[in-house]
Amino acid sequence: MPAEYKLIYHAGIPGRGEFARLFFEATGTPYEDTALTVGQDGVKPLFDGSFEHSDKNPLPFAPPALQHGEVVISQTPNILLYLATHIVSPIDLEAGGEEGEPASKKTKASPLSVDDPALFHALGFTLTILDLNNETHDSHHPVAVSDYYENQKDEAIRRATDFRKNRVPKFFKHFEDNLQRNSKGAFLLDSGASFADLALFQVVDGLKFAFPKLLAKLEPQYPKLFELYKTVKDAPRIKAYLESDRRQKYSMGIFRHYEELDEQD
Amino acid sequence: MPAEYKLIYHAGIPGRGEFARLFFEATGTPYEDTALTVGQDGVKPLFDGSFEHSDKNPLPFAPPALQHGEVVISQTPNILLYLATHIVSPIDLEAGGEEGEPASKKTKASPLSVDDPALFHALGFTLTILDLNNETHDSHHPVAVSDYYENQKDEAIRRATDFRKNRVPKFFKHFEDNLQRNSKGAFLLDSGASFADLALFQVVDGLKFAFPKLLAKLEPQYPKLFELYKTVKDAPRIKAYLESDRRQKYSMGIFRHYEELDEQD
């Protein structure tokens, strides 16, 4: 039986598809990932308009796209909103671990409703996290997304300097401040784990790959943020996923490691 | 009686607050706009955490924020999603015009439900439109958002060249292709006007201010897109808004006019 959900995304990088993958994995929801089942050709139908049910859905601007029944939608925050309002299983950061553990690391309700402010709070955080994701991309491509890094390296060095000095600390402070003021303080929402925490894990993880020296320097200043990172990383379902072949490696996508863009000694 | 909805945003520019304002205006929904009622001090409580009901809501990363009852949320797409799922009056691009006109330029349903793919189609388009909005900002600030334009002018000239040659045409083609394949072809969604059309009007309008020569050159190539622009601009409620003091002028925000960044003769 084919999986109910299909993620259509580029092969060979975690990229923007990763935010949806982590949602599927944390909720234990079966999904087809065309990056693995089809490879890079899997995104072609999005560009030539031949994707399934294209008569009922707009042409996407870019991958990722999500197919669920006859519905095909694109744009990462939109896909996460769709999953948050449709997937019945909760995000569960304890499932798959030792028997008898308390289920305190679960979302409070699932699927989320538009009558629950938690949906908008989680989406608000996620949009900010995705802004940081985009700015990370632009730190190595400040002039032209379609041109080579080597042709905009001087500009990238200038932009990455501002990114390290001003932008990453501004975003991290926002997450840390919000975690510190929660009464429980473990997740971005006081009510429990949400897709925003998964997204925050992903962007911190990517930044650790791209800017290892910067992240090592910042870690002691944002204790709650890095504690949350570790909580998600060590959650049994996420841990199993990260160790599996389903998790693709960072390479030449959003998160790239160029020594000259990282903190200098 | 105070308005049910309060928009909290910087004074003196349309900016990202404009997408919410157009939603209020097109639906005839009363709202308070702190840019007009308070001025620039209106955003201060967002930064120092003293905003109303701050105990029940996260600290925002940046304006705009929306307050509705005890709910305060931020991030433009999130605010539009909230309005789309809560405002009961339809987006009506004929209301306020001559008596007896047919109501064909209305949204099909209002508020939109997460069970209706139209919500995700409209939000998907809107996220792409807001990506173009962000790229417009970065065309004059490619290195550092917090630094002066004059200190990144050389990089801006390089980035704006790519923006004019590759990015704007790519986005415009996406909107035109989708408008062309609709059976009715007047709005982004076949089912009728949506908040995505309002957002598309706004970004085209801002681009006409910032890059007048480029837009004059592109207009004949994207007939459906510019027809939609005109339909929204001439809608009675929108026309009245644009001519009112409530519509703030473009100046030094996202949309700025620098001759050296526009198409050269």
Short mmCIF file of C-alpha atoms in Angstrom, two decimals:
data_model
loop_
_atom_site.label_atom_id
_atom_site.label_comp_id
_atom_site.label_asym_id
_atom_site.label_seq_id
_atom_site.Cartn_x
_atom_site.Cartn_y
_atom_site.Cartn_z
CA MET A 1 0.00 0.00 0.00
CA PRO A 2 1.51 3.37 -0.96
CA ALA A 3 2.13 5.84 1.88
CA GLU A 4 -0.61 8.40 2.39
CA TYR A 5 1.84 11.32 2.19
CA LYS A 6 4.41 11.95 -0.54
CA LEU A 7 7.23 14.46 -0.22
CA ILE A 8 8.62 15.64 -3.55
CA TYR A 9 12.07 17.19 -3.20
CA HIS A 10 15.58 17.35 -4.63
CA ALA A 11 17.79 14.33 -3.98
CA GLY A 12 21.17 14.52 -2.29
CA ILE A 13 20.68 17.17 0.41
CA PRO A 14 18.52 17.57 3.52
CA GLY A 15 17.51 21.05 2.28
CA ARG A 16 14.04 22.42 2.84
CA GLY A 17 12.55 18.93 2.58
CA GLU A 18 14.08 18.12 5.94
CA PHE A 19 11.54 20.13 7.93
CA ALA A 20 8.74 17.91 6.59
CA ARG A 21 10.79 14.72 7.01
CA LEU A 22 11.38 15.46 10.70
CA PHE A 23 7.63 16.00 11.16
CA PHE A 24 6.87 12.60 9.62
CA GLU A 25 9.57 10.90 11.66
CA ALA A 26 8.63 12.50 15.00
CA THR A 27 4.98 11.52 14.56
CA GLY A 28 5.73 8.04 13.21
CA THR A 29 3.79 8.85 10.01
CA PRO A 30 4.60 6.71 6.94
CA TYR A 31 5.66 8.80 3.93
CA GLU A 32 7.22 8.41 0.53
CA ASP A 33 10.29 10.57 -0.04
CA THR A 34 10.88 10.89 -3.80
CA ALA A 35 14.50 11.90 -3.14
CA LEU A 36 14.97 8.26 -2.10
CA THR A 37 12.36 6.43 -4.20
CA VAL A 38 12.86 8.26 -7.52
CA GLY A 39 16.01 10.36 -7.13
CA GLN A 40 16.56 13.78 -8.67
CA ASP A 41 14.09 13.07 -11.50
CA GLY A 42 11.37 13.07 -8.85
CA VAL A 43 11.07 16.87 -8.96
CA LYS A 44 10.81 17.13 -12.77
CA PRO A 45 7.00 16.80 -12.89
CA LEU A 46 6.74 19.87 -10.65
CA PHE A 47 8.54 21.96 -13.26
CA ASP A 48 6.83 20.65 -16.41
CA GLY A 49 3.36 20.53 -14.83
CA SER A 50 2.94 16.76 -15.27
CA PHE A 51 2.66 15.94 -11.56
CA GLU A 52 -0.28 13.87 -10.37
CA HIS A 53 -3.53 15.88 -9.95
CA SER A 54 -1.94 18.91 -11.59
CA ASP A 55 -5.39 19.84 -12.96
CA LYS A 56 -6.62 20.47 -9.41
CA ASN A 57 -3.58 22.26 -8.01
CA PRO A 58 -1.40 25.27 -8.89
CA LEU A 59 2.02 24.84 -10.47
CA PRO A 60 4.54 25.11 -7.62
CA PHE A 61 7.25 27.77 -7.72
CA ALA A 62 9.89 25.37 -6.40
CA PRO A 63 10.28 22.11 -4.44
CA PRO A 64 9.49 20.88 -1.84
CA ALA A 65 5.91 19.85 -2.62
CA LEU A 66 3.59 17.64 -0.60
CA GLN A 67 1.02 15.31 -2.11
CA HIS A 68 -1.82 14.01 0.05
CA GLY A 69 -4.68 12.40 -1.85
CA GLU A 70 -5.60 14.81 -4.63
CA VAL A 71 -4.06 17.81 -2.87
CA VAL A 72 -0.62 19.03 -3.93
CA ILE A 73 0.86 22.05 -2.16
CA SER A 74 4.24 23.73 -2.01
CA GLN A 75 6.23 26.12 0.19
CA THR A 76 7.81 24.71 3.35
CA PRO A 77 5.76 26.61 5.97
CA ASN A 78 2.60 25.71 4.07
CA ILE A 79 3.53 22.02 4.06
CA LEU A 80 4.21 22.12 7.81
CA LEU A 81 0.89 23.86 8.41
CA TYR A 82 -0.84 21.16 6.38
CA LEU A 83 0.83 18.39 8.36
CA ALA A 84 0.10 20.13 11.69
CA THR A 85 -3.60 20.38 10.84
CA HIS A 86 -3.95 16.90 9.31
CA ILE A 87 -1.64 14.36 10.96
CA VAL A 88 -3.49 12.64 13.78
CA SER A 89 -0.48 11.21 15.66
CA PRO A 90 1.23 13.60 18.06
CA ILE A 91 4.84 14.70 17.78
CA ASP A 92 6.27 12.35 20.37
CA LEU A 93 9.87 12.79 21.47
CA GLU A 94 9.74 9.81 23.84
CA ALA A 95 8.11 7.12 21.69
CA GLY A 96 10.44 4.32 20.76
CA GLY A 97 12.48 4.73 23.95
CA GLU A 98 12.45 2.63 27.10
CA GLU A 99 9.12 1.22 28.24
CA GLY A 100 7.18 3.12 30.84
CA GLU A 101 8.64 6.58 30.26
CA PRO A 102 6.19 9.42 30.87
CA ALA A 103 4.76 11.01 27.74
CA SER A 104 5.60 14.57 28.74
CA LYS A 105 7.45 15.34 25.55
CA LYS A 106 4.36 15.12 23.38
CA THR A 107 2.41 17.84 21.63
CA LYS A 108 -0.64 18.67 23.69
CA ALA A 109 -3.08 18.18 20.81
CA SER A 110 -2.89 16.72 17.37
CA PRO A 111 -3.94 17.71 14.78
CA LEU A 112 -3.80 21.38 15.77
CA SER A 113 -6.84 23.57 15.14
CA VAL A 114 -7.05 27.17 13.93
CA ASP A 115 -9.04 27.80 17.13
CA ASP A 116 -5.90 27.02 19.16
CA PRO A 117 -3.37 29.87 19.43
CA ALA A 118 -0.65 27.18 19.73
CA LEU A 119 -0.93 26.58 15.97
CA PHE A 120 -0.08 30.22 15.24
CA HIS A 121 2.60 30.38 17.90
CA ALA A 122 4.31 27.29 16.49
CA LEU A 123 3.99 28.58 12.92
CA GLY A 124 5.30 32.01 13.93
CA PHE A 125 8.43 30.48 15.45
CA THR A 126 8.82 28.20 12.43
CA LEU A 127 8.66 31.11 9.99
CA THR A 128 11.44 32.85 11.92
CA ILE A 129 13.48 29.64 11.93
CA LEU A 130 12.99 29.36 8.16
CA ASP A 131 14.09 33.00 7.79
CA LEU A 132 17.33 32.01 9.52
CA ASN A 133 17.53 29.03 7.17
CA ASN A 134 17.21 31.38 4.17
CA GLU A 135 19.77 33.81 5.55
CA THR A 136 22.16 30.89 5.99
CA HIS A 137 21.79 30.13 2.29
CA ASP A 138 22.34 33.77 1.36
CA SER A 139 25.52 33.93 3.47
CA HIS A 140 27.25 31.93 0.69
CA HIS A 141 25.09 33.30 -2.17
CA PRO A 142 24.58 37.02 -1.48
CA VAL A 143 24.54 38.16 -5.12
CA ALA A 144 22.90 35.53 -7.32
CA VAL A 145 21.34 32.20 -6.36
CA SER A 146 21.98 30.80 -9.84
CA ASP A 147 25.69 31.71 -10.00
CA TYR A 148 28.68 29.85 -8.53
CA TYR A 149 29.93 30.58 -5.02
CA GLU A 150 33.37 31.30 -6.43
CA ASN A 151 31.92 34.19 -8.45
CA GLN A 152 30.52 35.88 -5.32
CA LYS A 153 33.09 34.82 -2.75
CA ASP A 154 34.23 38.35 -1.84
CA GLU A 155 30.65 39.44 -1.23
CA ALA A 156 29.99 36.20 0.67
CA ILE A 157 32.88 36.93 3.03
CA ARG A 158 31.38 40.34 3.80
CA ARG A 159 27.88 38.96 4.23
CA ALA A 160 28.99 35.98 6.34
CA THR A 161 30.83 38.35 8.67
CA ASP A 162 27.58 40.23 9.34
CA PHE A 163 25.68 36.94 9.56
CA ARG A 164 28.03 35.58 12.25
CA LYS A 165 28.35 38.83 14.19
CA ASN A 166 24.78 40.18 14.07
CA ARG A 167 22.23 37.86 12.53
CA VAL A 168 22.85 34.46 14.17
CA PRO A 169 23.14 36.02 17.65
CA LYS A 170 19.92 38.00 17.07
CA PHE A 171 18.00 34.85 16.09
CA PHE A 172 19.55 32.74 18.86
CA LYS A 173 18.70 35.40 21.46
CA HIS A 174 15.08 35.35 20.27
CA PHE A 175 14.84 31.58 20.78
CA GLU A 176 16.74 31.64 24.10
CA ASP A 177 14.63 34.52 25.49
CA ASN A 178 11.44 32.65 24.65
CA LEU A 179 12.73 29.38 26.13
CA GLN A 180 13.87 31.17 29.31
CA ARG A 181 10.50 32.81 29.93
CA ASN A 182 8.53 29.57 29.60
CA SER A 183 7.57 28.14 32.95
CA LYS A 184 8.82 24.71 31.88
CA GLY A 185 11.44 25.99 29.48
CA ALA A 186 12.04 22.80 27.53
CA PHE A 187 10.27 23.64 24.26
CA LEU A 188 9.39 26.80 22.36
CA LEU A 189 5.74 26.43 23.37
CA ASP A 190 4.98 25.97 27.04
CA SER A 191 2.33 23.42 26.05
CA GLY A 192 4.93 20.92 24.82
CA ALA A 193 6.88 19.81 21.77
CA SER A 194 5.75 21.18 18.41
CA PHE A 195 6.96 21.21 14.82
CA ALA A 196 8.75 24.48 15.66
CA ASP A 197 11.16 22.56 17.93
CA LEU A 198 11.93 20.11 15.12
CA ALA A 199 12.63 23.00 12.76
CA LEU A 200 14.86 24.70 15.32
CA PHE A 201 16.82 21.48 15.80
CA GLN A 202 17.34 21.28 12.04
CA VAL A 203 18.63 24.81 11.54
CA VAL A 204 21.00 24.54 14.53
CA ASP A 205 22.21 21.19 13.23
CA GLY A 206 22.85 22.66 9.78
CA LEU A 207 24.65 25.66 11.27
CA LYS A 208 26.87 23.29 13.31
CA PHE A 209 27.91 21.72 10.01
CA ALA A 210 28.37 25.00 8.12
CA PHE A 211 29.85 27.20 10.88
CA PRO A 212 31.39 24.78 13.44
CA LYS A 213 33.69 27.37 15.04
CA LEU A 214 30.93 29.95 15.38
CA LEU A 215 28.53 27.45 16.93
CA ALA A 216 31.15 26.19 19.39
CA LYS A 217 31.70 29.80 20.47
CA LEU A 218 27.98 30.56 20.82
CA GLU A 219 26.86 27.37 22.59
CA PRO A 220 27.63 28.48 26.19
CA GLN A 221 25.69 31.73 25.69
CA TYR A 222 22.40 30.03 24.74
CA PRO A 223 22.02 27.11 27.19
CA LYS A 224 18.28 26.48 26.75
CA LEU A 225 18.56 26.56 22.97
CA PHE A 226 21.31 23.94 22.89
CA GLU A 227 19.50 21.85 25.51
CA LEU A 228 16.47 21.81 23.20
CA TYR A 229 18.72 20.88 20.28
CA LYS A 230 20.01 17.89 22.27
CA THR A 231 16.53 16.86 23.44
CA VAL A 232 15.32 16.61 19.85
CA LYS A 233 18.51 14.96 18.62
CA ASP A 234 18.35 12.28 21.32
CA ALA A 235 14.62 11.59 21.00
CA PRO A 236 14.42 7.88 20.09
CA ARG A 237 12.52 8.34 16.82
CA ILE A 238 14.76 11.22 15.68
CA LYS A 239 17.93 9.42 16.73
CA ALA A 240 16.93 6.35 14.75
CA TYR A 241 16.15 8.53 11.74
CA LEU A 242 19.43 10.45 11.89
CA GLU A 243 21.34 7.17 11.98
CA SER A 244 19.38 5.71 9.05
CA ASP A 245 19.95 5.96 5.30
CA ARG A 246 16.82 8.12 5.11
CA ARG A 247 18.79 11.08 6.49
CA GLN A 248 20.80 12.58 3.65
CA LYS A 249 24.16 14.21 4.26
CA TYR A 250 24.91 17.93 4.10
CA SER A 251 26.83 18.82 0.98
CA MET A 252 26.26 21.71 -1.44
CA GLY A 253 22.79 22.80 -0.35
CA ILE A 254 21.67 25.46 2.10
CA PHE A 255 24.24 24.37 4.67
CA ARG A 256 27.76 24.37 3.24
CA HIS A 257 31.03 24.46 5.07
CA TYR A 258 33.49 27.02 3.71
CA GLU A 259 36.32 27.68 6.17
CA GLU A 260 36.68 31.27 4.99
CA LEU A 261 33.06 32.04 5.94
CA ASP A 262 33.29 30.59 9.46
CA GLU A 263 34.74 32.31 12.54
CA GLN A 264 38.46 32.92 12.10
CA ASP A 265 40.91 32.04 14.93
CA MET B 1 -15.67 50.58 20.95
CA PRO B 2 -12.09 49.58 20.04
CA ALA B 3 -11.62 47.60 16.82
CA GLU B 4 -11.50 43.83 17.26
CA TYR B 5 -8.17 43.56 15.41
CA LYS B 6 -5.01 45.54 16.10
CA LEU B 7 -2.07 45.66 13.70
CA ILE B 8 1.21 46.63 15.37
CA TYR B 9 3.80 47.82 12.86
CA HIS B 10 6.42 50.47 12.10
CA ALA B 11 5.11 53.91 11.12
CA GLY B 12 6.02 55.67 7.89
CA ILE B 13 6.15 52.84 5.32
CA PRO B 14 3.67 50.33 3.87
CA GLY B 15 6.22 47.54 4.56
CA ARG B 16 5.13 44.09 5.64
CA GLY B 17 2.14 45.54 7.50
CA GLU B 18 0.55 46.32 4.15
CA PHE B 19 -0.41 42.73 3.43
CA ALA B 20 -2.59 42.66 6.55
CA ARG B 21 -3.98 46.16 5.89
CA LEU B 22 -5.16 45.16 2.40
CA PHE B 23 -6.89 42.11 3.90
CA PHE B 24 -8.77 44.30 6.38
CA GLU B 25 -9.69 46.82 3.70
CA ALA B 26 -10.85 44.25 1.12
CA THR B 27 -13.08 42.54 3.67
CA GLY B 28 -14.36 45.77 5.20
CA THR B 29 -13.07 44.69 8.63
CA PRO B 30 -12.49 47.46 11.20
CA TYR B 31 -8.93 47.47 12.57
CA GLU B 32 -6.62 49.64 14.58
CA ASP B 33 -3.30 50.40 12.88
CA THR B 34 -0.77 51.49 15.52
CA ALA B 35 1.35 53.12 12.80
CA LEU B 36 -1.46 55.69 12.60
CA THR B 37 -2.90 55.68 16.14
CA VAL B 38 0.39 55.57 18.09
CA GLY B 39 3.18 56.19 15.60
CA GLN B 40 6.62 54.58 15.71
CA ASP B 41 6.42 54.08 19.48
CA GLY B 42 3.67 51.56 18.80
CA VAL B 43 6.17 48.77 18.13
CA LYS B 44 8.25 49.36 21.30
CA PRO B 45 6.20 47.01 23.51
CA LEU B 46 6.96 44.17 21.07
CA PHE B 47 10.68 44.59 21.72
CA ASP B 48 10.63 45.11 25.50
CA GLY B 49 7.99 42.43 26.11
CA SER B 50 5.44 44.85 27.62
CA PHE B 51 2.75 44.32 24.96
CA GLU B 52 -0.77 43.42 26.08
CA HIS B 53 -1.23 39.73 26.98
CA SER B 54 2.52 39.14 26.72
CA ASP B 55 2.17 36.47 29.43
CA LYS B 56 0.09 34.32 27.08
CA ASN B 57 2.08 34.83 23.87
CA PRO B 58 5.68 34.45 22.69
CA LEU B 59 7.93 37.47 22.23
CA PRO B 60 7.85 38.32 18.52
CA PHE B 61 11.07 38.37 16.50
CA ALA B 62 10.03 41.50 14.60
CA PRO B 63 6.95 43.53 13.62
CA PRO B 64 4.31 43.20 12.23
CA ALA B 65 2.26 41.64 15.02
CA LEU B 66 -1.48 41.10 15.18
CA GLN B 67 -3.54 41.31 18.34
CA HIS B 68 -6.99 39.72 18.43
CA GLY B 69 -8.51 39.35 21.89
CA GLU B 70 -5.83 37.72 24.05
CA VAL B 71 -3.96 36.30 21.06
CA VAL B 72 -0.84 38.08 19.78
CA ILE B 73 1.01 36.58 16.83
CA SER B 74 3.75 37.69 14.48
CA GLN B 75 5.21 36.87 11.05
CA THR B 76 3.33 38.16 8.00
CA PRO B 77 2.21 34.80 6.51
CA ASN B 78 1.05 33.73 9.96
CA ILE B 79 -1.02 36.91 10.37
CA LEU B 80 -2.61 36.38 6.95
CA LEU B 81 -3.40 32.77 7.82
CA TYR B 82 -5.01 33.93 11.05
CA LEU B 83 -7.14 36.50 9.22
CA ALA B 84 -8.09 33.99 6.50
CA THR B 85 -9.31 31.50 9.10
CA HIS B 86 -11.04 34.03 11.37
CA ILE B 87 -12.50 36.95 9.43
CA VAL B 88 -16.12 36.17 8.57
CA SER B 89 -16.61 38.75 5.78
CA PRO B 90 -15.38 37.69 2.33
CA ILE B 91 -12.70 39.48 0.36
CA ASP B 92 -14.98 41.43 -1.93
CA LEU B 93 -13.50 43.32 -4.85
CA GLU B 94 -16.87 44.69 -5.97
CA ALA B 95 -18.36 45.92 -2.69
CA GLY B 96 -18.68 49.69 -2.53
CA GLY B 97 -19.09 49.99 -6.27
CA GLU B 98 -22.24 50.64 -8.29
CA GLU B 99 -25.47 49.05 -7.09
CA GLY B 100 -26.50 45.75 -8.60
CA GLU B 101 -23.11 44.52 -9.79
CA PRO B 102 -22.67 40.76 -9.65
CA ALA B 103 -20.60 39.46 -6.75
CA SER B 104 -18.27 37.35 -8.88
CA LYS B 105 -15.11 38.89 -7.48
CA LYS B 106 -15.64 37.49 -3.99
CA THR B 107 -13.81 34.71 -2.22
CA LYS B 108 -15.85 31.53 -2.44
CA ALA B 109 -15.86 30.91 1.30
CA SER B 110 -14.95 32.89 4.33
CA PRO B 111 -13.40 32.14 6.74
CA LEU B 112 -11.35 29.47 4.98
CA SER B 113 -11.03 26.04 6.59
CA VAL B 114 -8.02 23.71 6.78
CA ASP B 115 -10.27 21.14 5.12
CA ASP B 116 -10.35 23.31 1.98
CA PRO B 117 -7.29 23.02 -0.30
CA ALA B 118 -7.94 26.66 -1.33
CA LEU B 119 -6.48 27.80 2.00
CA PHE B 120 -3.18 26.05 1.26
CA HIS B 121 -3.17 27.13 -2.38
CA ALA B 122 -3.67 30.77 -1.37
CA LEU B 123 -1.04 30.54 1.36
CA GLY B 124 1.41 28.82 -1.00
CA PHE B 125 1.11 31.65 -3.53
CA THR B 126 1.37 34.22 -0.74
CA LEU B 127 4.58 32.70 0.62
CA THR B 128 6.10 32.93 -2.87
CA ILE B 129 4.93 36.54 -3.18
CA LEU B 130 6.51 37.31 0.21
CA ASP B 131 9.73 35.64 -0.98
CA LEU B 132 9.74 38.12 -3.88
CA ASN B 133 9.07 40.89 -1.35
CA ASN B 134 12.12 39.77 0.68
CA GLU B 135 14.31 39.52 -2.41
CA THR B 136 13.27 43.06 -3.33
CA HIS B 137 14.56 44.22 0.04
CA ASP B 138 17.80 42.32 -0.39
CA SER B 139 18.37 43.88 -3.83
CA HIS B 140 19.35 47.10 -2.02
CA HIS B 141 20.74 45.39 1.09
CA PRO B 142 22.65 42.31 -0.10
CA VAL B 143 25.36 42.38 2.60
CA ALA B 144 23.93 43.61 5.90
CA VAL B 145 20.37 44.60 6.77
CA SER B 146 21.59 46.86 9.59
CA ASP B 147 24.15 48.80 7.51
CA TYR B 148 23.56 51.75 5.17
CA TYR B 149 22.80 51.25 1.49
CA GLU B 150 25.77 53.46 0.61
CA ASN B 151 28.10 50.97 2.32
CA GLN B 152 26.88 48.10 0.12
CA LYS B 153 26.07 49.95 -3.07
CA ASP B 154 28.55 48.07 -5.28
CA GLU B 155 27.18 44.72 -4.13
CA ALA B 156 23.64 46.04 -4.52
CA ILE B 157 24.30 46.95 -8.15
CA ARG B 158 25.48 43.37 -8.80
CA ARG B 159 22.57 41.84 -6.93
CA ALA B 160 19.96 44.13 -8.51
CA THR B 161 21.25 43.19 -11.96
CA ASP B 162 20.55 39.52 -11.23
CA PHE B 163 17.25 40.43 -9.58
CA ARG B 164 16.05 42.31 -12.68
CA LYS B 165 17.38 39.80 -15.21
CA ASN B 166 16.59 36.49 -13.53
CA ARG B 167 14.56 36.71 -10.37
CA VAL B 168 11.68 39.08 -11.18
CA PRO B 169 11.02 37.34 -14.55
CA LYS B 170 11.08 33.93 -12.82
CA PHE B 171 8.51 35.03 -10.23
CA PHE B 172 6.35 36.86 -12.79
CA LYS B 173 6.36 33.81 -15.09
CA HIS B 174 5.17 31.66 -12.17
CA PHE B 175 2.19 33.97 -11.54
CA GLU B 176 1.40 34.43 -15.25
CA ASP B 177 1.58 30.66 -15.95
CA ASN B 178 -0.83 29.97 -13.12
CA LEU B 179 -3.22 32.73 -14.21
CA GLN B 180 -3.12 31.50 -17.82
CA ARG B 181 -3.99 27.91 -16.92
CA ASN B 182 -7.02 28.87 -14.80
CA SER B 183 -10.28 28.37 -16.64
CA LYS B 184 -11.41 31.84 -15.60
CA GLY B 185 -7.97 33.34 -15.38
CA ALA B 186 -8.81 36.44 -13.37
CA PHE B 187 -7.37 35.44 -9.98
CA LEU B 188 -4.63 33.13 -8.74
CA LEU B 189 -7.22 30.64 -7.50
CA ASP B 190 -9.89 29.54 -9.93
CA SER B 191 -12.41 29.72 -7.10
CA GLY B 192 -12.17 33.52 -6.88
CA ALA B 193 -10.34 36.36 -5.20
CA SER B 194 -8.17 35.47 -2.21
CA PHE B 195 -5.62 37.15 0.03
CA ALA B 196 -2.94 35.94 -2.41
CA ASP B 197 -4.28 38.35 -5.06
CA LEU B 198 -4.07 41.24 -2.61
CA ALA B 199 -0.47 40.30 -1.76
CA LEU B 200 0.42 40.05 -5.46
CA PHE B 201 -1.06 43.49 -6.09
CA GLN B 202 1.07 44.90 -3.28
CA VAL B 203 4.39 43.46 -4.43
CA VAL B 204 3.77 44.54 -8.07
CA ASP B 205 2.79 47.99 -6.83
CA GLY B 206 5.96 48.26 -4.75
CA LEU B 207 8.10 47.07 -7.66
CA LYS B 208 6.50 49.70 -9.91
CA PHE B 209 7.72 52.30 -7.42
CA ALA B 210 11.19 50.83 -6.94
CA PHE B 211 11.95 49.67 -10.51
CA PRO B 212 9.70 51.75 -12.80
CA LYS B 213 11.75 51.14 -15.96
CA LEU B 214 11.96 47.41 -15.39
CA LEU B 215 8.24 47.09 -14.74
CA ALA B 216 7.35 49.16 -17.83
CA LYS B 217 9.51 46.78 -19.88
CA LEU B 218 8.00 43.64 -18.35
CA GLU B 219 4.32 44.63 -18.40
CA PRO B 220 3.53 43.52 -22.01
CA GLN B 221 5.05 40.08 -21.36
CA TYR B 222 2.76 39.24 -18.42
CA PRO B 223 -0.72 40.40 -19.47
CA LYS B 224 -2.78 38.37 -16.95
CA LEU B 225 -0.56 39.43 -14.08
CA PHE B 226 -0.94 43.13 -14.85
CA GLU B 227 -4.68 42.69 -15.47
CA LEU B 228 -4.98 41.20 -11.98
CA TYR B 229 -2.93 44.09 -10.60
CA LYS B 230 -5.40 46.54 -12.17
CA THR B 231 -8.47 44.58 -11.00
CA VAL B 232 -7.31 44.81 -7.38
CA LYS B 233 -6.18 48.42 -7.68
CA ASP B 234 -9.55 49.49 -9.14
CA ALA B 235 -11.71 47.50 -6.72
CA PRO B 236 -13.85 50.13 -4.96
CA ARG B 237 -12.73 49.31 -1.43
CA ILE B 238 -9.05 49.15 -2.40
CA LYS B 239 -9.26 52.30 -4.52
CA ALA B 240 -10.80 54.21 -1.61
CA TYR B 241 -8.08 52.90 0.70
CA LEU B 242 -5.23 53.80 -1.64
CA GLU B 243 -6.58 57.34 -1.94
CA SER B 244 -6.98 57.72 1.83
CA ASP B 245 -4.52 58.84 4.50
CA ARG B 246 -4.48 55.28 5.81
CA ARG B 247 -2.23 54.24 2.91
CA GLN B 248 1.32 55.28 3.77
CA LYS B 249 3.80 56.31 1.08
CA TYR B 250 6.78 54.30 -0.11
CA SER B 251 10.03 55.77 1.17
CA MET B 252 13.00 53.97 2.74
CA GLY B 253 11.46 50.59 3.46
CA ILE B 254 11.40 47.40 1.40
CA PHE B 255 10.55 49.29 -1.78
CA ARG B 256 13.06 52.03 -2.50
CA HIS B 257 13.78 53.76 -5.75
CA TYR B 258 17.48 54.01 -6.59
CA GLU B 259 18.02 54.88 -10.25
CA GLU B 260 21.27 52.96 -10.38
CA LEU B 261 19.50 49.72 -9.41
CA ASP B 262 16.74 50.00 -12.02
CA GLU B 263 16.97 49.07 -15.69
CA GLN B 264 19.49 51.30 -17.50
CA ASP B 265 18.60 52.86 -20.88
#
